[in-house]
Structures are given as C-alpha cells and as structure tokens.
Amino acid sequence: MIETDLGAKIRGLQGPILVLGASGFIGANLLRMMLRHRSDVFGTSSTASAWRLEGVKNEHVMAGDLLIEQSVSALLDATRPRTVFNCLAYGAYSFQADTSLIYRTNIDLTARLVEELGGRDLHCYVHAGSSSEYGDNAAGPTEDMALFPNSHYSASKGAAAGVIHYAGKKLGFPGVNLRLYSIYGPYEDSARLVPTAVLNGLDHRHSRFVDPGVSRDFLYVDDACEAFFDAALNLPRACHGESYNIGSGVQTTIGAFAHLCKEMFDLPGEPEFSMPSRQWDVAGWFANSEKARRDLGWSARTPLRDGMVRMAEWVRQIERPERYVQSSKSLGRDETWSVSAIIACFKDAQAIPIMHQRLTAVFDKLNIGYEIIFINDNSPDDCEEVIRAISARDRHVIGVSHSRNFGSQSAFRSGMEIAGKSACVLLDGDLQDPPELIEQFVEQWRGGHDVVYGRRVSREAPWYMAMSYKAFYRVFERFSYIVVPRDAGDFSLLDRRVVSSLLSFPERDLFIRGIRAFAGFRQTGVDYVRPERMFGVTTNSLSKNIGWAKKGLLSFSNTPLNMLSAAGVILFLGSILLGLVYIGGRLLFPAAAPRGFTSLVLVVIFFGSINILAISLIGEYIAKIFEEVKRRPHFIRRSFIRDGEVRSATDPGHLSFVQQ
C-alpha cells in the first residue's frame, strides 16, 4: 500500500540512510527533510564547511572526497547504510566545464559505488539521474526511448543509467535511476533560473531570459525528494535497474515563466529575452511520468505558482541575501590566478598537517584554484606516510619522494616540473615561511608583478645567526654581477612564465634566489618576520651556511670571495708577518740570524702562500665546472603520492597519475 504522508514515508525507510552529495541542492533538501523525522541519516560533503548544511549537527555530516577510491570503502564501512540516495553529479551547470571531472564523477564514481554496495547489506540505491540523458529527445519521452546525448554531461549521465541498468538486471542490484527534470526550491544555486528570477523579482526588477520559446518542466524540490522516498519504499524487484522520469509533465515556456514572475512580483515593463541559450537547450523539454506513477506511486503535487511562492518566502527569510548570491558555483574558484604550492620537506612530518591546513585556509579565502605539492626529500621520518594520509582526504595534494636527499633547491625544481597551475609558490616545510603571506603575494601578482618574494625584515633567531645572514646578503650584493634583493630567500611566488624560464636553466648547482633575479621580469617584495622553526631543531649548521655562501658567490660572482680560500689568505698574511719578524731580528740581533736564511724563508713562504691561494680559487671554480659538465640529474624521484596511493616513479603511468 502506497503511503501518502511524507513523515510516515521517511520513518518507513530502511536505515541507516546515506545521502551522497548532501552539500548539493537536492542532497541538502533530502538530508534536512529526513533529519526532521529520524536520526540515523548521514550526508557527505566535499568540504567541512558547506553553506547548505549550516545548522546540521556534525555527527550527520561526513566530509571527504569520494573521487578518492579509498574514501568510498571507508565511508560505507563507517555508516553501513541500508538505503543510499546518490545526488553526486558534476556538469549540470554551464560553468562546470572540466570534461575529465564530468566523467570521473558521473560514470567512474557510479560504477565504483555500485560495485562496493553490491557486496553489502543494501536495501535500495536511488540515483539522481537527469532528464538531460535524453539530449535532443527531451519532449515527453518514455523511459524506453533512445537517448540522443547533446553534451558531455548528457552522455555521462546516460552512461551512468546504463551501469545501473546492467547491475539491476544482470546482478540483482537493488538500484534505480530517477531522471529529474527542472528541480527548483530552497538551497538551489543562486545563479539558476528560478532563484535569479525570485531575487530580482523581490528587488522589483526583471531578469534576463533566454529564448521565450524554450521550455522547462519545473518540479518543486519537495516533490523530487518524495520521489526518492517512494522509489526506496515501493520499487518492485522486477524493476531493479530501471529509469524513471520525475517531472510534473507540464511544459512551461520561458516566456510563460517570465510573465508569471511579472505578475507575481508586480514588475513594471516587459521582461527581456536577451540571454544566450545554453548549447543543450531544446524547445520541447517536459516529462512523461506515467511509469513513475504506475510502479512507484509517485506524482508531482506542487503547481509552479505555489512552488514560486514558497521559494520567495524562503528567500525573504535569508538573513544575508548577498551571501546566498555569492555562494553560487558560477562564482567558483578562479583558475586564472591559480597557484601550485611547492613545499620542500626534510624532517618536517609534524609540520606537514599544519602546513596543509593553513594553505587550504588561505586558498579557500582567496577562492582560487590550487594544488599542494609536498616534496619529501628523502626525509628520515615518516613524511611520506603523512603526505599519503593527507592525499587520501584531499585531491588537491600531490606528493613526491626523492631517492636521497638532494637539497631544497632540487626539491623546488622537482615540484616546479610537475606543477600545473598559473603560478608556483615555494615554501620550506618547517613553517618558517608563513603561508598566510600568500594572500599578499597573490595581490601583488594580480597587480602586474611576475615575481613576488618574501623579504625578511627580521627573524626569530639568535643574534649572531641573524647578523650572519644579513652580512651574507650585503657581501653578496657588493660582489655579485646581478642585483639580488637583500634578505630575500626562496619563499616567493613565480608566475608560470618565470617558472618556464627557470626550468630552462641547465645548471646543476642551483641557487634559486640568484637565477630568479637573473631571469628578470617584474619583481617586488613583501616584508615579513621569519619565525622560528615550529617543530624540532634546524637542519642548518655553520658548514651548511658556508656552503650556501659559496654556492651564491661562485654562481654569480667573478671575484674570488669564497670561504675555502681563507687558508691561502691567512698564509699570505702570515708570510708578511713572519717576514717582518725576520727583518726586525736581522736589524736588532744581526748575529742571531744566519746570513741568506731570511731572504730564502721569505721567498719560499710568500710564493707558497700565493700558490695555495691561487690553487684554492681555481680549484673551487674547476670543481663547480666539473660538477656541471657531468650533467647528472638534478634529482631522482622514488615515488609519487596521490589519492592515498604511493606509486613508484618508474611506473610507466606515473605521469598521468600525477597530472590527472
């Protein structure tokens, strides 16, 4: 017997209940509606904070990225659902144009879910399909009619329906596909037709519309949710794998909708039909829902006018309408100014999770596209495992492990070679380079600068170390044949053009802050105080700092000012001092010094010290030449890390693994 009371239907569902994509429009309505009647309901969200789920208790929201394979099993193990409502989809909006993501979300993930759920104690799986599956054949089709895809989204959703049909008919999988028409209502994306029309109507102005002859089949979201409940309660075993049209069956043209808005909101003048149509819009787009009524006992209840009134009431209750408008996916992450953060890690396992958290917060605040590339430079701690665990939760994270410790300069180059965004930001993994400074970097980058470097106005370090660093930059500035900004380390933002230029430098003994200055482009600095290392002790030492000084001076100076020449200088000065001693002795105590001995000693010591000085200088430069002409690789990668998986760098598919 078909139940008619919505609350009774919700209470009658087999639990626990899992809503996949609960941070989306339909998923959020399903979750909220069911939580009013029962507590064993869980929803997934790709982020920990989703505006549609504000007010929902944390224990009902499972944050994670289900495109990461391990996440699916972990989620199902944690919730053990008997009923699953899958509202995950990508590509329904014209601004969701990433073809790879369309197919990964709509087909690959559906197939993985069906496979995972097939071996569990599942009562029913209800899939949010789309009327777009019909493509150009959307005018009142029956479910057995051919599909004529007219977009990647259309093709992918049709293929997902095929997966469900195969699993239901051949494998006995208790699944069903609901081909939803134009659903509208509370929590819909503010850039969509109905919310835009309501927002503008309440502001007493017309919206811009597409061709008035284009039609829609508008279905209020509560009716769509009831279709999910009816499918889970009433789906006959013989209908496993079937698809059902879920729509009102009423064909409403855009012209009729515009005039309804004019009447409802008492708008002056006439509506404007100047907006370009979407490429997949067709003149006839409405449902034939007879099969859903017959098999599931479902039919639409809410007329369009009533639904619009309820939608307007919901919009009026929003405390901050501007925030609702700004939440639109059409205002999603800006990929024009996207950033690859490259972090060189050595003995930084404790700092990596904090670095990830702070970087994510910065990029979320900036609302730009990003990726985070951790370079594990053969760290002796568990850096690789920490990176792997983070990548299992966040698809933005990529890891690279080197075969041995090649140094931070090679680590940065390793990251720049695989970076895929519009700019790279280089950071040390010990959190001495504050990620929050990236906001100022991006501001300067957008202002026209190609390189934005952090300038250390002071540092939280012993006074003698701070003085040594300052002295180095000033000595380097005096003797270098290029101008390198004072107190500027590797922490910087580099535009993609600059990155390409730096990668063209063939030298092996890299000094990034030097070649960054050599490359030119428009550069500017941002002042900051460099903090102490958050965890552990510094890996720097006096000998390493001397090595840094040598690297910089030998790479960008023709003046012999290297530290290893100090012995020659000391001997040379010593010879002069010793010569003065012998001369004084000869003058004051002539009988004490044998004749001819003074001259011989002076000549031998003087020329010996000069030779040592010259050989040491030449040797330094020859050693550098020797290192360069061998043309050994800058680094050797041992493995790549992504989606919680560590894959050998020798795997032939490693490039697609990293750059997917």
XYZ file of C-alpha atoms in Angstrom:
660
model
C 0.000 0.000 0.000
C 1.370 3.412 -1.023
C 1.844 5.808 1.923
C 0.869 9.416 1.380
C 2.130 11.156 4.500
C 5.699 12.414 3.902
C 6.782 11.974 7.521
C 5.454 8.447 7.594
C 7.332 7.671 4.380
C 10.600 8.940 5.854
C 10.124 6.924 9.023
C 9.392 3.852 6.914
C 12.720 3.940 5.076
C 15.261 1.220 5.827
C 18.107 2.730 7.857
C 20.806 3.813 8.272
C 20.374 6.199 5.352
C 23.257 7.779 3.439
C 22.873 10.854 1.217
C 25.825 11.223 -1.140
C 26.321 14.829 -2.187
C 24.395 16.282 0.739
C 26.102 19.646 0.264
C 24.355 19.981 -3.090
C 20.891 21.394 -3.757
C 18.792 18.210 -3.803
C 21.016 16.342 -1.346
C 20.734 19.116 1.250
C 16.941 19.107 0.986
C 16.839 15.324 1.345
C 19.109 15.348 4.391
C 17.331 18.189 6.153
C 13.912 16.738 5.437
C 14.793 13.308 6.825
C 16.587 14.662 9.908
C 13.309 16.220 11.000
C 11.905 12.707 11.450
C 14.840 10.413 12.284
C 18.454 10.468 13.457
C 20.134 7.626 11.532
C 20.727 9.797 8.459
C 24.168 10.811 7.214
C 25.242 13.071 4.382
C 28.544 13.604 2.601
C 30.221 16.866 1.771
C 33.466 17.538 -0.076
C 34.325 20.250 2.453
C 33.983 20.506 6.200
C 32.004 23.746 5.873
C 29.182 23.801 3.317
C 26.659 26.638 3.442
C 23.701 24.395 2.645
C 24.470 22.291 5.722
C 24.824 25.110 8.221
C 22.907 24.161 11.364
C 23.153 20.422 10.669
C 24.956 18.661 13.514
C 28.476 17.495 12.741
C 27.716 13.872 13.515
C 25.399 13.757 10.491
C 27.932 15.159 8.000
C 30.825 13.089 6.631
C 33.414 15.339 4.980
C 35.639 13.790 2.330
C 36.363 13.437 -1.356
C 34.650 10.382 -2.819
C 36.651 10.595 -6.038
C 39.482 9.150 -3.957
C 38.929 5.411 -4.177
C 39.725 4.544 -0.580
C 37.220 7.120 0.660
C 34.253 5.161 -0.692
C 35.052 1.994 1.264
C 35.862 3.959 4.409
C 32.555 5.850 4.210
C 30.462 2.715 3.701
C 32.293 0.923 6.493
C 31.597 3.838 8.845
C 27.891 4.277 8.039
C 26.816 0.764 6.905
C 23.796 2.165 5.026
C 20.725 0.182 4.056
C 19.379 3.000 1.877
C 21.592 5.193 -0.302
C 20.474 8.331 -2.133
C 23.198 9.368 -4.585
C 22.956 13.048 -5.532
C 26.564 13.421 -6.638
C 26.948 14.961 -10.075
C 29.138 17.378 -11.997
C 28.481 19.215 -15.256
C 24.830 20.223 -14.878
C 25.829 23.881 -14.788
C 27.232 25.545 -17.886
C 30.240 26.766 -15.883
C 31.170 23.192 -14.858
C 33.240 22.524 -17.949
C 36.008 20.164 -16.768
C 35.373 17.196 -19.076
C 37.582 14.828 -17.102
C 35.761 15.641 -13.872
C 32.367 15.171 -15.560
C 33.165 11.572 -16.491
C 35.038 10.743 -13.283
C 32.132 11.953 -11.139
C 29.175 10.771 -13.183
C 30.421 7.428 -14.525
C 33.526 6.195 -12.710
C 32.219 7.010 -9.253
C 28.796 5.500 -10.013
C 30.393 2.245 -11.166
C 32.607 2.139 -8.052
C 29.621 2.748 -5.763
C 27.561 0.035 -7.427
C 30.444 -2.407 -7.087
C 31.077 -1.535 -3.440
C 27.404 -1.592 -2.473
C 26.774 -4.852 -4.317
C 28.583 -6.828 -1.643
C 26.850 -5.163 1.306
C 23.508 -5.439 3.049
C 21.790 -2.836 0.878
C 18.029 -2.404 0.658
C 17.870 0.247 -2.080
C 20.100 2.578 -4.063
C 18.376 5.610 -5.605
C 20.424 7.517 -8.170
C 19.795 11.147 -9.093
C 19.785 10.943 -12.863
C 18.819 13.741 -15.212
C 16.366 14.458 -17.991
C 19.494 15.651 -19.848
C 20.135 11.969 -20.544
C 17.587 12.244 -23.365
C 19.598 15.009 -25.010
C 17.763 16.245 -28.075
C 14.905 13.831 -27.402
C 13.556 15.517 -24.233
C 9.971 16.310 -25.278
C 7.834 13.934 -23.239
C 9.845 10.757 -23.908
C 9.006 7.437 -22.331
C 11.821 5.691 -20.479
C 12.375 3.080 -23.197
C 13.059 5.652 -25.915
C 16.540 6.183 -27.340
C 18.946 8.671 -25.786
C 20.466 11.328 -28.046
C 23.200 12.984 -25.920
C 23.931 16.609 -26.757
C 26.649 17.375 -24.165
C 29.339 15.632 -22.128
C 27.042 15.850 -19.129
C 24.197 14.270 -21.087
C 26.438 11.437 -22.304
C 27.902 10.769 -18.862
C 24.536 10.648 -17.093
C 23.149 8.336 -19.756
C 26.146 6.036 -19.305
C 25.582 6.006 -15.528
C 21.989 4.943 -16.141
C 23.395 2.108 -18.240
C 25.625 0.988 -15.370
C 22.626 0.891 -13.015
C 20.503 -0.967 -15.575
C 23.198 -3.614 -16.066
C 23.715 -4.054 -12.317
C 19.972 -4.286 -11.652
C 19.063 -6.653 -14.447
C 22.138 -8.882 -14.523
C 23.489 -8.706 -10.988
C 20.277 -8.213 -8.992
C 21.458 -4.869 -7.644
C 18.538 -3.029 -5.954
C 19.132 0.245 -7.740
C 17.012 2.734 -9.641
C 17.741 5.843 -11.706
C 15.480 8.898 -11.406
C 15.621 11.178 -14.449
C 14.957 14.508 -12.779
C 13.613 17.453 -14.746
C 13.982 21.134 -13.747
C 14.034 20.923 -9.957
C 13.787 24.220 -8.076
C 13.326 25.341 -4.493
C 15.239 26.300 -1.321
C 19.032 25.919 -1.410
C 19.166 25.927 -5.209
C 22.242 27.629 -6.657
C 21.568 31.356 -6.758
C 22.717 31.599 -10.386
C 19.982 29.247 -11.624
C 16.832 30.433 -13.352
C 14.290 30.320 -10.514
C 16.462 31.786 -7.715
C 17.649 34.558 -10.037
C 14.083 35.378 -11.028
C 12.926 35.412 -7.390
C 15.867 37.533 -6.184
C 15.327 40.037 -8.980
C 11.559 39.954 -8.505
C 11.861 40.764 -4.806
C 14.146 43.615 -5.876
C 11.353 44.787 -8.239
C 13.229 44.230 -11.478
C 13.056 41.833 -14.379
C 15.604 39.115 -15.015
C 17.171 38.497 -18.404
C 15.821 35.342 -20.030
C 16.747 33.065 -22.914
C 14.556 32.483 -25.959
C 10.909 32.667 -24.764
C 10.085 29.580 -26.839
C 12.450 27.324 -24.884
C 10.536 25.209 -22.372
C 11.106 23.603 -18.975
C 9.310 21.109 -16.797
C 9.521 22.779 -13.363
C 9.302 20.455 -10.347
C 9.375 21.684 -6.755
C 12.177 20.116 -4.706
C 9.866 18.628 -2.055
C 8.130 16.640 -4.799
C 11.519 15.470 -6.103
C 12.519 14.339 -2.597
C 9.278 12.414 -2.276
C 10.175 10.570 -5.484
C 13.376 9.351 -3.779
C 11.357 8.128 -0.795
C 8.742 6.416 -2.975
C 11.449 4.680 -5.010
C 13.159 3.379 -1.856
C 9.845 2.187 -0.381
C 7.983 0.850 -3.373
C 10.465 -0.280 -6.058
C 9.396 -3.750 -7.254
C 12.160 -6.342 -7.518
C 11.328 -6.781 -11.192
C 12.114 -3.082 -11.728
C 15.645 -3.128 -10.331
C 17.913 -1.175 -12.688
C 15.070 0.789 -14.282
C 14.995 4.534 -15.000
C 12.002 6.762 -14.181
C 11.056 10.210 -15.418
C 10.481 12.562 -12.490
C 8.726 15.728 -13.625
C 5.414 17.499 -13.488
C 4.539 16.720 -17.077
C 3.686 20.414 -17.611
C 5.569 22.167 -20.409
C 6.245 25.763 -19.324
C 7.924 28.055 -21.824
C 10.439 30.645 -20.663
C 8.054 33.288 -21.982
C 5.244 31.978 -19.749
C 7.620 31.791 -16.785
C 8.757 35.389 -17.317
C 5.192 36.641 -17.338
C 4.410 34.626 -14.203
C 7.281 36.465 -12.483
C 5.953 39.803 -13.769
C 2.543 39.042 -12.321
C 3.747 37.591 -9.001
C 6.131 40.433 -8.178
C 4.137 43.192 -9.899
C 7.069 44.178 -12.069
C 6.904 47.223 -14.353
C 7.617 46.997 -18.062
C 8.211 43.834 -20.025
C 10.740 41.025 -19.483
C 13.897 40.938 -21.576
C 14.770 37.836 -23.609
C 18.380 38.633 -24.475
C 20.371 35.971 -22.640
C 22.050 33.414 -24.941
C 20.643 29.902 -24.689
C 22.744 27.019 -23.412
C 24.086 24.769 -26.138
C 21.891 21.877 -24.984
C 18.616 23.814 -24.665
C 15.758 22.379 -26.729
C 12.322 23.817 -27.456
C 10.388 20.870 -26.022
C 11.567 19.731 -22.586
C 8.951 18.070 -20.375
C 8.317 14.741 -18.671
C 6.131 11.760 -19.225
C 5.944 10.393 -15.670
C 3.335 7.711 -16.172
C 5.795 4.901 -15.374
C 6.749 6.506 -12.038
C 3.076 6.837 -11.109
C 2.383 3.219 -12.055
C 5.427 1.499 -10.476
C 6.329 3.833 -7.611
C 3.046 5.509 -6.803
C 4.643 8.937 -7.312
C 3.283 12.053 -8.969
C 4.011 15.767 -8.681
C 1.930 17.694 -6.125
C 3.052 21.342 -6.288
C 1.927 23.683 -9.088
C 4.586 26.105 -10.345
C 2.899 29.187 -8.886
C 2.679 27.594 -5.429
C 6.278 26.492 -5.606
C 7.394 30.002 -6.617
C 5.502 31.479 -3.651
C 7.238 29.056 -1.289
C 10.598 29.811 -2.884
C 10.030 33.559 -2.451
C 9.130 33.014 1.221
C 12.364 31.101 1.750
C 14.442 33.838 0.086
C 12.779 36.514 2.257
C 13.861 34.627 5.375
C 17.555 34.622 4.414
C 19.402 36.885 6.839
C 22.175 37.783 4.403
C 20.903 37.562 0.806
C 24.260 38.808 -0.545
C 25.968 35.760 0.974
C 23.468 33.491 -0.768
C 24.228 35.180 -4.087
C 27.968 34.862 -3.509
C 27.639 31.147 -2.731
C 26.889 30.332 -6.369
C 29.062 27.750 -8.068
C 29.200 30.109 -11.025
C 31.428 32.223 -8.790
C 33.623 29.216 -8.113
C 37.377 29.123 -7.751
C 39.260 31.457 -10.040
C 41.527 29.316 -12.213
C 43.057 32.334 -13.960
C 45.056 33.126 -10.812
C 45.564 29.542 -9.643
C 48.587 28.556 -7.546
C 50.748 25.466 -7.082
C 52.237 25.500 -3.575
C 55.533 23.573 -3.555
C 56.844 22.586 -0.125
C 60.347 21.186 0.364
C 60.172 18.733 3.286
C 63.014 17.274 5.332
C 62.333 16.183 8.907
C 59.000 18.039 8.737
C 56.459 15.254 9.372
C 54.919 17.093 12.329
C 54.629 20.347 10.406
C 53.086 18.942 7.212
C 49.469 18.603 8.502
C 49.586 22.157 9.859
C 51.076 23.434 6.602
C 48.266 21.709 4.684
C 45.596 23.165 6.952
C 46.976 26.705 6.741
C 47.498 26.563 2.974
C 43.964 25.249 2.421
C 42.531 28.051 4.553
C 44.453 30.651 2.542
C 43.355 29.279 -0.829
C 39.739 28.949 0.346
C 39.821 32.573 1.461
C 41.285 33.677 -1.881
C 38.815 31.378 -3.715
C 41.407 30.433 -6.338
C 42.288 27.114 -7.904
C 45.227 25.404 -6.251
C 47.294 22.294 -5.738
C 49.677 21.476 -2.886
C 52.851 19.598 -3.845
C 54.863 18.160 -0.957
C 58.410 17.126 -1.920
C 59.722 14.526 0.520
C 63.478 14.958 0.066
C 64.233 11.501 1.499
C 63.332 12.600 4.998
C 64.316 10.074 7.711
C 60.974 10.499 9.495
C 57.524 9.389 8.248
C 56.963 12.314 5.860
C 55.805 10.017 3.063
C 53.122 8.350 5.183
C 51.879 11.718 6.465
C 51.616 13.038 2.894
C 49.887 9.840 1.763
C 47.289 10.106 4.533
C 46.519 13.736 3.653
C 46.268 12.952 -0.072
C 43.680 10.267 0.769
C 41.394 13.054 2.021
C 42.284 15.881 -0.349
C 42.675 15.563 -4.121
C 44.497 18.889 -4.182
C 47.512 17.214 -2.558
C 50.328 15.610 -4.556
C 53.458 14.092 -3.053
C 56.871 13.285 -4.483
C 59.562 11.268 -2.691
C 63.206 11.539 -3.762
C 65.619 8.608 -3.736
C 68.035 10.522 -1.471
C 68.417 13.986 -0.038
C 69.177 16.315 -2.954
C 68.608 19.582 -1.088
C 65.830 22.160 -1.095
C 66.853 23.725 -4.416
C 66.423 20.436 -6.261
C 63.207 19.790 -4.333
C 61.748 23.068 -5.560
C 62.752 22.275 -9.129
C 61.168 18.821 -8.821
C 57.883 20.437 -7.796
C 58.008 23.120 -10.481
C 58.405 20.460 -13.176
C 55.044 18.856 -12.340
C 53.144 21.988 -11.237
C 50.032 22.627 -13.309
C 48.702 25.983 -12.118
C 49.279 29.568 -13.239
C 51.937 30.312 -10.609
C 54.152 28.494 -8.127
C 54.782 29.426 -4.506
C 57.941 27.962 -2.949
C 57.931 27.276 0.808
C 60.122 25.448 3.296
C 58.291 22.675 5.127
C 59.239 23.837 8.614
C 56.586 26.625 8.660
C 59.196 29.382 8.821
C 57.641 30.659 5.597
C 54.150 31.744 6.766
C 51.505 30.500 4.269
C 49.252 33.454 5.155
C 51.669 35.730 3.277
C 50.490 34.127 0.029
C 47.442 36.394 0.130
C 49.715 39.415 -0.259
C 51.775 37.590 -2.886
C 48.666 36.987 -4.996
C 47.565 40.596 -4.577
C 50.897 41.814 -5.960
C 50.784 39.188 -8.720
C 47.355 40.357 -9.792
C 48.758 43.878 -9.732
C 51.157 43.004 -12.543
C 54.271 41.573 -10.867
C 55.685 38.295 -12.175
C 57.823 37.548 -9.119
C 56.818 38.337 -5.541
C 59.377 37.369 -2.897
C 59.250 37.419 0.882
C 61.688 39.881 2.403
C 62.806 39.060 5.944
C 62.849 42.345 7.836
C 63.808 40.359 10.922
C 63.954 36.779 12.067
C 63.331 34.971 15.316
C 66.844 33.550 15.672
C 69.993 34.035 17.783
C 71.526 37.455 17.170
C 74.732 36.058 15.715
C 72.771 33.979 13.142
C 70.651 36.970 12.169
C 73.770 39.099 11.775
C 75.466 36.396 9.698
C 72.538 36.182 7.283
C 72.376 39.954 6.899
C 76.145 40.106 6.337
C 75.944 37.446 3.620
C 73.272 39.284 1.641
C 75.240 42.514 1.801
C 78.550 40.895 0.793
C 76.754 39.047 -1.977
C 75.184 42.298 -3.166
C 78.599 44.005 -3.306
C 80.367 41.314 -5.303
C 77.611 39.780 -7.460
C 77.250 40.878 -11.059
C 73.435 40.765 -10.712
C 71.247 42.539 -8.195
C 69.736 40.049 -5.744
C 67.277 41.602 -3.271
C 68.573 41.837 0.260
C 67.140 39.401 2.835
C 65.051 37.580 0.216
C 65.091 33.794 0.456
C 63.421 31.145 -1.681
C 59.935 31.927 -0.301
C 58.282 33.534 -3.315
C 55.531 33.435 -5.911
C 56.633 32.851 -9.506
C 54.386 33.373 -12.499
C 54.188 30.473 -14.955
C 56.371 32.388 -17.446
C 59.073 32.779 -14.817
C 58.838 29.104 -13.854
C 59.295 28.099 -17.508
C 62.343 30.340 -17.709
C 63.910 28.921 -14.539
C 63.358 25.342 -15.723
C 65.319 26.171 -18.871
C 68.451 26.860 -16.783
C 70.706 23.770 -17.241
C 72.965 24.331 -14.229
C 73.069 21.574 -11.611
C 74.252 23.566 -8.607
C 71.071 25.595 -8.263
C 70.795 28.845 -6.354
C 67.147 29.713 -6.963
C 67.117 33.181 -5.464
C 70.046 34.019 -7.773
C 68.612 32.655 -11.017
C 65.273 34.198 -10.047
C 66.964 37.591 -10.037
C 68.924 36.731 -13.204
C 65.693 35.871 -15.057
C 64.377 39.407 -14.615
C 60.655 40.102 -15.159
C 58.742 42.477 -12.887
C 59.663 41.746 -9.277
C 58.636 43.104 -5.903
C 58.992 42.121 -2.256
C 56.655 41.678 0.698
C 58.105 42.259 4.177
C 57.605 39.712 6.945
C 59.144 38.473 10.174
C 60.576 34.979 9.768
C 59.530 32.871 12.781
C 61.440 30.095 14.469
C 61.019 26.520 13.282
C 57.771 25.187 14.840
C 58.972 21.614 15.465
C 62.359 20.067 16.098
C 65.656 21.824 15.537
C 67.000 23.488 12.442
C 68.827 21.315 9.914
C 71.132 24.240 9.118
C 74.652 24.433 10.533
C 77.685 26.684 10.181
C 79.194 24.452 7.495
C 75.892 24.377 5.564
C 75.589 28.150 5.735
C 79.157 28.483 4.472
C 78.198 26.141 1.656
C 75.222 28.376 0.820
C 77.510 31.383 0.739
C 79.924 29.584 -1.582
C 77.079 28.462 -3.844
C 75.817 32.001 -4.273
C 79.197 33.682 -4.682
C 80.652 31.122 -7.074
C 77.485 31.124 -9.197
C 77.075 34.866 -9.523
C 80.467 36.460 -8.828
C 83.756 36.590 -10.767
C 85.501 37.931 -7.643
C 87.394 35.330 -5.583
C 85.500 35.649 -2.315
C 84.945 32.071 -1.221
C 85.385 30.754 2.251
C 87.717 27.888 1.281
C 90.334 30.430 0.162
C 90.719 31.624 3.744
C 93.680 29.311 4.341
C 95.614 30.856 1.460
C 94.842 34.368 2.675
C 95.934 33.537 6.218
C 99.215 32.035 4.986
C 99.851 35.029 2.782
C 99.328 37.440 5.684
C 101.362 35.170 7.899
C 104.263 35.299 5.459
C 104.274 39.092 5.635
C 104.177 38.990 9.426
C 106.940 36.404 9.559
C 108.980 38.476 7.110
C 108.687 41.496 9.366
C 109.805 39.386 12.321
C 112.869 38.167 10.443
C 113.730 41.687 9.217
C 113.372 43.048 12.742
C 115.546 40.247 14.057
C 118.157 40.900 11.402
C 118.296 44.575 12.294
C 118.149 44.202 16.041
C 120.062 40.971 16.506
C 122.299 40.586 13.431
C 124.411 37.833 14.970
C 121.391 35.623 15.791
C 120.217 35.126 12.201
C 122.334 33.234 9.652
C 123.133 35.166 6.500
C 120.868 34.439 3.496
C 118.346 32.454 5.534
C 115.895 35.339 5.938
C 115.622 36.012 2.236
C 115.172 32.324 1.432
C 112.411 31.834 4.014
C 110.547 34.948 2.907
C 110.617 33.974 -0.756
C 109.502 30.377 -0.082
C 106.643 31.364 2.257
C 105.457 34.229 0.087
C 105.294 32.281 -3.146
C 103.983 29.193 -1.373
C 101.057 31.118 0.107
C 100.346 32.802 -3.222
C 100.283 29.383 -4.908
C 97.947 27.935 -2.290
C 95.639 30.925 -2.654
C 95.574 30.662 -6.437
C 95.137 26.890 -6.468
C 92.277 27.046 -3.962
C 90.468 29.660 -6.006
C 90.971 27.861 -9.281
C 90.072 24.584 -7.604
C 86.732 25.958 -6.445
C 85.812 27.041 -9.936
C 87.107 23.822 -11.503
C 85.090 21.783 -9.001
C 81.997 23.729 -9.996
C 82.750 23.206 -13.697
C 83.389 19.509 -13.013
C 80.000 19.183 -11.328
C 78.212 20.928 -14.182
C 79.838 19.076 -17.126
C 78.905 15.674 -15.656
C 75.282 16.707 -16.216
C 73.932 14.389 -13.578
C 70.209 14.740 -12.907
C 69.066 17.439 -10.520
C 67.235 14.764 -8.522
C 65.896 11.206 -8.755
C 62.271 10.568 -7.851
C 61.486 7.377 -5.987
C 57.690 7.617 -5.890
C 54.632 9.747 -6.497
C 51.797 10.092 -3.986
C 48.178 10.896 -4.832
C 44.691 9.888 -3.712
C 46.152 7.973 -0.772
C 48.289 5.809 -3.050
C 52.078 5.653 -3.324
C 53.188 4.665 -6.815
C 56.715 4.001 -7.992
C 58.191 6.758 -10.160
C 59.347 4.025 -12.556
C 55.724 3.055 -13.248
C 55.011 3.906 -16.930
C 51.725 5.516 -15.893
C 53.229 7.807 -13.280
C 52.785 10.987 -15.311
C 49.052 10.543 -15.750
C 48.892 9.520 -12.098
C 50.331 12.878 -11.064
C 48.753 15.150 -13.670
C 45.209 13.812 -13.700
